[in-house]
XYZ file of C-alpha atoms in Angstrom:
477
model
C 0.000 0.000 0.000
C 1.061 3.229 -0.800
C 2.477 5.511 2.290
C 0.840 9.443 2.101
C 1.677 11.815 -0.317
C 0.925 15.382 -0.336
C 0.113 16.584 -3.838
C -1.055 20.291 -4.527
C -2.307 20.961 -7.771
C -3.256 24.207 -9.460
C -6.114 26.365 -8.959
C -9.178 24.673 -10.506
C -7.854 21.076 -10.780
C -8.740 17.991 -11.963
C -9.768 16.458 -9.081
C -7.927 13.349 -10.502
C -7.724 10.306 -7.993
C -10.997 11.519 -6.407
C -11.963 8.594 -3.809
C -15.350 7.922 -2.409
C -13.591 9.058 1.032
C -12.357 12.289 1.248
C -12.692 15.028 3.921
C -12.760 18.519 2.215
C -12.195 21.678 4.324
C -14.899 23.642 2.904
C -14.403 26.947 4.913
C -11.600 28.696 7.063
C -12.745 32.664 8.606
C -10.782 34.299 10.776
C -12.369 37.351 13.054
C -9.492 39.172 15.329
C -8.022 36.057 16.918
C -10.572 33.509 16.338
C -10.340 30.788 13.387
C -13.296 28.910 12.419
C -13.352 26.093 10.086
C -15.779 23.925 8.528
C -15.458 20.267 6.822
C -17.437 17.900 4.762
C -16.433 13.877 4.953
C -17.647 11.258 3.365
C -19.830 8.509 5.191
C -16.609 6.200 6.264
C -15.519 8.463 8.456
C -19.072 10.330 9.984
C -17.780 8.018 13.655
C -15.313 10.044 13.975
C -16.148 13.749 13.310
C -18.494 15.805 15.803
C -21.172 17.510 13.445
C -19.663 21.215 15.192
C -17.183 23.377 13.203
C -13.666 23.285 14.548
C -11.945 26.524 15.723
C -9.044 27.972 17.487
C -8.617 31.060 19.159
C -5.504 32.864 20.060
C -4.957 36.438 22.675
C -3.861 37.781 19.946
C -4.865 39.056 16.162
C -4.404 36.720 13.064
C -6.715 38.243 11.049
C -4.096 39.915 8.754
C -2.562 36.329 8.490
C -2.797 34.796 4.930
C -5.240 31.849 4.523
C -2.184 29.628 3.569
C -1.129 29.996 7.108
C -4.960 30.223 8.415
C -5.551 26.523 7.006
C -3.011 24.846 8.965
C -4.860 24.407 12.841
C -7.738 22.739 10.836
C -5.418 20.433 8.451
C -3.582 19.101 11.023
C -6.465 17.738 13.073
C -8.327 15.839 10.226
C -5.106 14.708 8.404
C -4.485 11.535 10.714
C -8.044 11.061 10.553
C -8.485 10.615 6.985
C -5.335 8.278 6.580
C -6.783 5.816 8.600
C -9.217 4.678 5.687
C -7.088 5.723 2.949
C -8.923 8.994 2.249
C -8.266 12.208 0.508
C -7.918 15.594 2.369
C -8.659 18.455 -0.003
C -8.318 22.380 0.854
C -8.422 25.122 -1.399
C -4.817 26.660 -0.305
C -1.945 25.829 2.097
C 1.399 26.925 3.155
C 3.848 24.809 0.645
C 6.257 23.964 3.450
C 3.181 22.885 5.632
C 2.125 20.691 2.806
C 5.581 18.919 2.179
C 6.130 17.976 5.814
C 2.618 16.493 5.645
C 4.032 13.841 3.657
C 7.068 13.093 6.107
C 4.671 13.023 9.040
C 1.992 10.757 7.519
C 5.103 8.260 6.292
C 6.474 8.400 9.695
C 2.273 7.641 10.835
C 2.402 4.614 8.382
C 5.402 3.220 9.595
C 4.420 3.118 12.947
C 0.828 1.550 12.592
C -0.733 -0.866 10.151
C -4.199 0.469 10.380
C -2.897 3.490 8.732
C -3.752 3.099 5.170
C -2.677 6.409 3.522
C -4.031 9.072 1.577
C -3.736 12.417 -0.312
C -3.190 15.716 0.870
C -5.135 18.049 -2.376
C -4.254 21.909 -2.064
C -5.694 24.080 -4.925
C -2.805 26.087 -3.982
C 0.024 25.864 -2.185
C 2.139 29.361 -1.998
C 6.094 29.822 -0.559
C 5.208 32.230 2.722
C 8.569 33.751 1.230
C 6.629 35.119 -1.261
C 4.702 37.355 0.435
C 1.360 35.251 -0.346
C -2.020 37.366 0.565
C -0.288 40.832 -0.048
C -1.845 42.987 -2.668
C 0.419 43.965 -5.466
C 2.280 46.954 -4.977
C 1.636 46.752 -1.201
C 4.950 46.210 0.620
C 3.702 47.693 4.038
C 0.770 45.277 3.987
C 1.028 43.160 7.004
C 0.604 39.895 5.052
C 4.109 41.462 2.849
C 6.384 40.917 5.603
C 9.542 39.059 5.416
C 9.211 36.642 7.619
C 13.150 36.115 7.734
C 13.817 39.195 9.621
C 10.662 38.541 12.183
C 11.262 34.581 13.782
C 13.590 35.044 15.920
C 12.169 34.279 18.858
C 10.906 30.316 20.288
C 8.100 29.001 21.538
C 7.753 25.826 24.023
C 4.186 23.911 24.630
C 4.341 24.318 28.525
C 2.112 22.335 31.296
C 4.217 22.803 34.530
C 4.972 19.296 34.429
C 8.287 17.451 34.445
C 8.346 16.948 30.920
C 8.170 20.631 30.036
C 10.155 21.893 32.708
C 13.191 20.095 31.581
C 12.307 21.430 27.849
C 12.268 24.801 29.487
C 15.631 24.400 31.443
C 17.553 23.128 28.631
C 16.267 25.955 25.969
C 15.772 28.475 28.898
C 18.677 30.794 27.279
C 16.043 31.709 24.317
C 14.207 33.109 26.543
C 11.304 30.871 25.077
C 7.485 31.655 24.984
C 5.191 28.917 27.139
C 2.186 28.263 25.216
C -0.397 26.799 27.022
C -3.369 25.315 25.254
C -7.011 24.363 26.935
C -9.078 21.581 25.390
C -5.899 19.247 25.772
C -5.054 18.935 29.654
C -7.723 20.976 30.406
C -11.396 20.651 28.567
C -12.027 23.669 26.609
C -15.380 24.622 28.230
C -13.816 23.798 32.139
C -13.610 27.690 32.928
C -12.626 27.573 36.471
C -10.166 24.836 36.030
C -8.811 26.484 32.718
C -8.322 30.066 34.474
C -6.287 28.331 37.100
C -4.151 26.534 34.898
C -3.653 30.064 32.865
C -2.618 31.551 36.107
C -0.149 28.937 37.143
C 1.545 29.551 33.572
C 1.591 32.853 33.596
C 3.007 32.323 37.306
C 5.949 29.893 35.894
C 6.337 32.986 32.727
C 7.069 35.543 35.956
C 9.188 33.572 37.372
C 11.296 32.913 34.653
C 11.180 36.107 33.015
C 9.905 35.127 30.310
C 6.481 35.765 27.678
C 3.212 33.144 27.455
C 0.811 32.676 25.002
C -2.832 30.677 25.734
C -4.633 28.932 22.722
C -8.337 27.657 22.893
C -9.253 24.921 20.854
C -12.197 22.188 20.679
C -10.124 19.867 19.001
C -10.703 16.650 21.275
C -14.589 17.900 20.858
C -14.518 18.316 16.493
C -12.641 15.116 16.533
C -14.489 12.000 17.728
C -11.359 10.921 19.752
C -13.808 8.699 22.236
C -14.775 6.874 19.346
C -11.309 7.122 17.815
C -10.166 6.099 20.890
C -12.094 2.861 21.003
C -12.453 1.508 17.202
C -8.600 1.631 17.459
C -7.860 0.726 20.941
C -6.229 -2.353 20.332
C -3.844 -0.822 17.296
C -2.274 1.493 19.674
C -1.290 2.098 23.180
C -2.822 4.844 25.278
C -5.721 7.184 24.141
C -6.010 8.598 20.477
C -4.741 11.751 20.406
C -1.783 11.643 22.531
C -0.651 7.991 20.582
C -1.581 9.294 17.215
C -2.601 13.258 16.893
C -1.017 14.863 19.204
C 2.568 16.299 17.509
C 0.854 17.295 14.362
C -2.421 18.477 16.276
C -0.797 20.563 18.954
C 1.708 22.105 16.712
C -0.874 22.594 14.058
C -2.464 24.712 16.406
C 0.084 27.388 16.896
C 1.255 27.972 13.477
C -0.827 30.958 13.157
C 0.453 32.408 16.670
C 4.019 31.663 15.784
C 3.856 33.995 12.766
C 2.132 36.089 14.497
C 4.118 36.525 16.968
C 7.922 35.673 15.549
C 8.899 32.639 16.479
C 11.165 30.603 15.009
C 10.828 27.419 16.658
C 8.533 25.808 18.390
C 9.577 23.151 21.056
C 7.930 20.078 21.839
C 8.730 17.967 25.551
C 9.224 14.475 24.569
C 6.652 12.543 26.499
C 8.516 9.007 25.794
C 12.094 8.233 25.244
C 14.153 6.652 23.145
C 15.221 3.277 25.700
C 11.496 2.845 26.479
C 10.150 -0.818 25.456
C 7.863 -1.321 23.147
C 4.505 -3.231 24.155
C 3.273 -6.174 22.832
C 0.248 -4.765 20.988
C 2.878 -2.550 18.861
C 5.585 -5.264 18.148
C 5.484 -4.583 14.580
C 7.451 -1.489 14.638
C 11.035 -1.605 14.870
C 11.815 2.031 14.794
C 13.389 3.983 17.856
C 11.237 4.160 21.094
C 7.296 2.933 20.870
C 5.217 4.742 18.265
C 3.595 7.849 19.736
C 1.797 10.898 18.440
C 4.487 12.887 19.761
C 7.712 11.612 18.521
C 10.850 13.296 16.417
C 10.035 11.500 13.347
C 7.128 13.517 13.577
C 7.523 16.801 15.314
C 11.105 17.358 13.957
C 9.334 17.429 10.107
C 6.697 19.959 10.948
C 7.329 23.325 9.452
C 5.606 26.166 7.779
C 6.767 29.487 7.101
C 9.690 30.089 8.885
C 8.764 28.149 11.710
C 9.542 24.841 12.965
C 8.744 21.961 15.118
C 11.597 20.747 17.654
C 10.794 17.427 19.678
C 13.146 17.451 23.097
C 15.101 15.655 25.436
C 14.273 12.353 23.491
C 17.271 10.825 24.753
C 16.392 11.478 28.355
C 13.870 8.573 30.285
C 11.723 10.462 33.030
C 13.963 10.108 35.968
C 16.671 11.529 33.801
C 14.292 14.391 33.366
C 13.624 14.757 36.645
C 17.292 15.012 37.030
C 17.760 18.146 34.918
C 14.783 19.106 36.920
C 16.459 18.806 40.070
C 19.979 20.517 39.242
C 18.305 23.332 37.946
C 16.275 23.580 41.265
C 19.735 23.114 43.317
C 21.442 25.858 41.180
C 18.161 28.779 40.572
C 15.242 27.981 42.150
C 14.965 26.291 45.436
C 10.897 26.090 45.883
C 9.891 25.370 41.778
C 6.605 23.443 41.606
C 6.277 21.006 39.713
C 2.546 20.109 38.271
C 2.613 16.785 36.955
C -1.324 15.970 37.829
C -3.997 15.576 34.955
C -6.488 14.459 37.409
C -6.742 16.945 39.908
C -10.114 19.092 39.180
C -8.373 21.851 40.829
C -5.761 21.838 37.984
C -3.145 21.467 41.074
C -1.163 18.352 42.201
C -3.849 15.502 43.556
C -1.559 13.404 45.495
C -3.739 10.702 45.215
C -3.099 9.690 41.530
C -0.457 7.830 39.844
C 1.224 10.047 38.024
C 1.559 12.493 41.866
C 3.114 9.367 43.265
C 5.093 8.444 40.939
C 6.926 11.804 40.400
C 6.769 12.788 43.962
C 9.265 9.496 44.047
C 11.132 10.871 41.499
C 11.968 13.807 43.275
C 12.978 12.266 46.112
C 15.150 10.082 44.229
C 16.949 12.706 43.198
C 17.657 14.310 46.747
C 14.204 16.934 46.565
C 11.962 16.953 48.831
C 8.510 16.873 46.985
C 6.836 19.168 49.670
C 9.009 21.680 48.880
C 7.682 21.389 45.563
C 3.707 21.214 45.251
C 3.169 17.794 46.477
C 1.967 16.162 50.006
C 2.103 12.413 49.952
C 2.417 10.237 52.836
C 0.965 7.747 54.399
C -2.517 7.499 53.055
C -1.324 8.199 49.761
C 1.058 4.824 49.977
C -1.992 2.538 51.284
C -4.001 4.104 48.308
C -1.678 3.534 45.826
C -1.370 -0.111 46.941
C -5.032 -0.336 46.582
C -4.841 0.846 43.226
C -1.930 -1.386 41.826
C -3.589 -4.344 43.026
C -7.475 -3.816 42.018
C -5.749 -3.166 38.751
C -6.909 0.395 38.304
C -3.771 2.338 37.405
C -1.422 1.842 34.730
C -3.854 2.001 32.065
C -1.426 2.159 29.513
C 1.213 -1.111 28.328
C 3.993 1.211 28.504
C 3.427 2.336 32.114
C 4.613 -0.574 34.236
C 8.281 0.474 32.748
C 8.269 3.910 35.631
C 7.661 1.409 38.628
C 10.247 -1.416 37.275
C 12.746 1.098 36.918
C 11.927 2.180 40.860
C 12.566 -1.608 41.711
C 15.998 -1.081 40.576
C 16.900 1.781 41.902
C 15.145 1.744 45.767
C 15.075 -0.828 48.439
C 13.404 -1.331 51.243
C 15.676 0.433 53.904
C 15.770 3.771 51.322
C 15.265 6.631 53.271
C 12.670 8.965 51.174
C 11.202 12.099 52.682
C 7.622 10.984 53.137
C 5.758 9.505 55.809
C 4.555 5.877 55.065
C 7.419 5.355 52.483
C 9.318 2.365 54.288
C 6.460 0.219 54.269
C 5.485 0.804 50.645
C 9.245 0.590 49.248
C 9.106 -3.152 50.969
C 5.799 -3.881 49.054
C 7.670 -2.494 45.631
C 10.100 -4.752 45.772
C 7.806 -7.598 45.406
C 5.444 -6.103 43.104
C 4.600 -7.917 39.645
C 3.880 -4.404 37.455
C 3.774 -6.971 34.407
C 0.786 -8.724 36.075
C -0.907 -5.710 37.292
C -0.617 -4.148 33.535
C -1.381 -7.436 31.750
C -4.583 -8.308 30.472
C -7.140 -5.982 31.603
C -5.580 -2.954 29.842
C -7.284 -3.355 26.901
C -10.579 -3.493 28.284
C -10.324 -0.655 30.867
C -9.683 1.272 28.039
C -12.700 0.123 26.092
C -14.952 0.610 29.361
C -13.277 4.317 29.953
C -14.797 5.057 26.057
C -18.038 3.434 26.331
C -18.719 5.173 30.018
C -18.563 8.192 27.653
C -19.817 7.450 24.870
C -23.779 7.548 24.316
C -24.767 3.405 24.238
C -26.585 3.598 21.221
C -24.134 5.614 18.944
C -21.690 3.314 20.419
C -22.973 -0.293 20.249
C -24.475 1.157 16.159
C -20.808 2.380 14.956
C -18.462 0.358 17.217
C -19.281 -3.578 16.929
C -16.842 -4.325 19.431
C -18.953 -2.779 22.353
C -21.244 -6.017 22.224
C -17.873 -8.312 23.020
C -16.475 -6.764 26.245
C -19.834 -4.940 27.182
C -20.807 -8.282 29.821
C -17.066 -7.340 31.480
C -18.580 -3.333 31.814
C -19.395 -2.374 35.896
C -23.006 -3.917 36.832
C -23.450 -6.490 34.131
């Protein structure tokens, strides 16, 4: 089967190699910093759209922005979407260098997962930014007529607060980067409390540092199915949709506008796996570097437009080697940094009841912190929940998790001293703990039950056979 190829034809083509699936981006307006976009699909692929137009909004104006550039936040959502059954994507004008790494990203897509069958990428046009697309001839002062070479010099970083971005922050932090913080990822794009807390904690981390940040709005999770992507895929991929297939070309999709915008050159991506990491049994046909992901660098090092470009970091670094970085840079600058590695805390601050709390809490103590100098409280009842958890089987959801807790098995033992009350007992229970067992064969239907608890039961069990195997294993039948 063929691997994706972006073509752009001229204004008015053919429409050779038309396919009854297709996804066409019918309409992209912009209003101040708002972009709204509207699609048509074929039938194939009706499971996985909302019926709702996508947008994007930014804090600041994009409306003098050409529609090459304006096209990209939209393009980069449905692109991964359409592959899967082999369909065409057609819009009526893209950036050119937008369009070409299209093709590297959806080869590097292919590679990683069979169900990806390919597919077109049809731009009417498909102008150099160089060029000064947009501007009216004769106009040099128009905004759209700037060259863009004199105007990136700045970077951007997608920022959370957690470890993985704080390390991307301390290792770039002499270019003075720009955290960009986007809601409807971590946080749901209607959550308005929870959202304006997380804004305030990066704007917070952008005082602190000295540095700019930038907030993007986007119902991308909403305009995409990803529930239902999530679940007709589940056992093609590990982990959730979006973050194991969409999530480098979605999230950096997003901010293309605001980079140009704004000037920035680069745009940096935290590595959320690493290079060492095994890959799980459900994904042993790849045999590339690290497990596939939807955040990898042979994806986000091929995204480009304009003058901008996508930069995937500190790869080479596993999480406690992260947390290292981390923790020098806290020894050296900044004695009391938090650290917000929670993404179930309602509060959009550390739980320390999850996981994820636990598990970098540890981390941080590994490396000589003490997490409650850092945003976290664990102790006691915190260790006898997490052993509650681990053995009812209700964390490590993903195949790749159990790798974080076998990698604490070789590096603590039971007479460790960690600063947190309850530790001892729970560092003798590690030692013993199968993570293999715990992870094994339920994962793949505690993922299925997460989608169907949110998915309406008849839209589910009418586009998703699957629901009527595992739905007898669902809580109360």
């Amino acid at each position: 089967m063929d691997s994706i190829r972006s073509i752009a034809t001229r204004a008015g083509g053919d429409g050779a190699g038309r396919d009854a699936s297709a996804v066409s981006i019918e309409s992209v307006t912009v209003d101040g910093g708002r972009i709204e976009s509207t699609i048509e699909y074929s039938d194939d692929l009706r499971p996985f759209f909302d019926e709702s137009p996508f947008y994007v909004e930014y804090d600041v104006d994009v409306s003098d922005l050409p529609p090459s550039i304006l096209s990209i936040p939209v393009l980069a959502q449905v692109c991964p979407v359409a592959w899967t059954v082999g369909a065409d994507v057609r819009v009526p004008v893209v950036d050119r260098r937008f369009l070409d790494s299209l093709e590297a990203v959806g080869r590097a897509l292919y590679e990683m997962y069979p169900f990806i069958e390919g597919g077109r990428v049809i731009a009417e046009r498909a102008p150099e930014y160089e060029e000064r697309e947009g501007a009216p001839t004769g106009a040099e002062d128009h905004p759209a007529a700037r060259d863009v070479s004199d105007a990136t010099d700045g970077a951007g970083m997608l920022f959370t607060g957690g470890v993985d971005s704080l390390t991307t922050y301390v290792r770039h932090r002499e270019e003075e980067p720009t955290l960009i913080t986007v809601q409807g990822w971590v946080v749901g794009v209607d959550d308005t409390d929870r959202w304006q807390r997380m804004r305030d904690r990066t704007e917070g981390f952008a005082e602190r540092f000295g540095v700019d940040a930038q907030f993007v709005r986007s119902n991308m999770l909403e305009f995409l199915d990803t529930t239902m992507l999530s679940a007709h895929f589940h056992d093609r991929h590990d982990g959730g949709w979006y973050s194991a297939v969409g999530s480098g070309l979605g999230l950096l999709g997003l901010c293309a506008p605001l980079a140009v915008a704004t000037g920035m050159g680069r745009i940096y991506v935290a590595a959320s796996v690493w290079q060492g990491i095994e890959v799980p049994p459900v994904l042993d046909h790849w045999d590339g570097v690290a497990m596939p992901w939807g955040s990898h660098p042979n994806i986000d090092d091929e995204i480009a437009w304009a003058d901008v470009e996508g930069a995937h970091d500190a790869f080479e670094l596993d999480r406690q080697g992260r947390i290292g970085v981390v923790a020098d840079y806290v020894r050296e600058h900044d004695s009391t940094l938090p650290v917000y590695s929670c993404s179930a805390s309602e509060a959009a601050e550390n739980c320390d009841r999850c996981e994820k709390c636990l598990r970098t809490a540890i981390g941080l103590a590994l490396e000589g912190l003490d997490p409650a100098d850092h945003g976290f409280d664990i102790g006691r009842d915190t260790f006898h929940r997490a052993v509650r958890k681990f053995e009812a089987g209700e964390w490590l959801n993903d195949e790749h998790a159990p790798y974080h807790w076998q990698d604490f098995q070789t590096r603590l033992s039971p007479g460790d001293d960690l600063p947190m009350d309850g530790s001892e007992e729970f560092l003798r229970w590690l030692q013993d703990a199968d993570f293999e067992a715990i992870a094994g064969s339920p994962t793949r239907e505690r993922l299925v039950r997460t989608a169907a608890r949110h998915t309406p039961y008849p839209v589910y069990a009418a586009a998703y056979p699957l629901y009527g195997a595992v739905q007898n294993h669902l809580p109360g039948n």
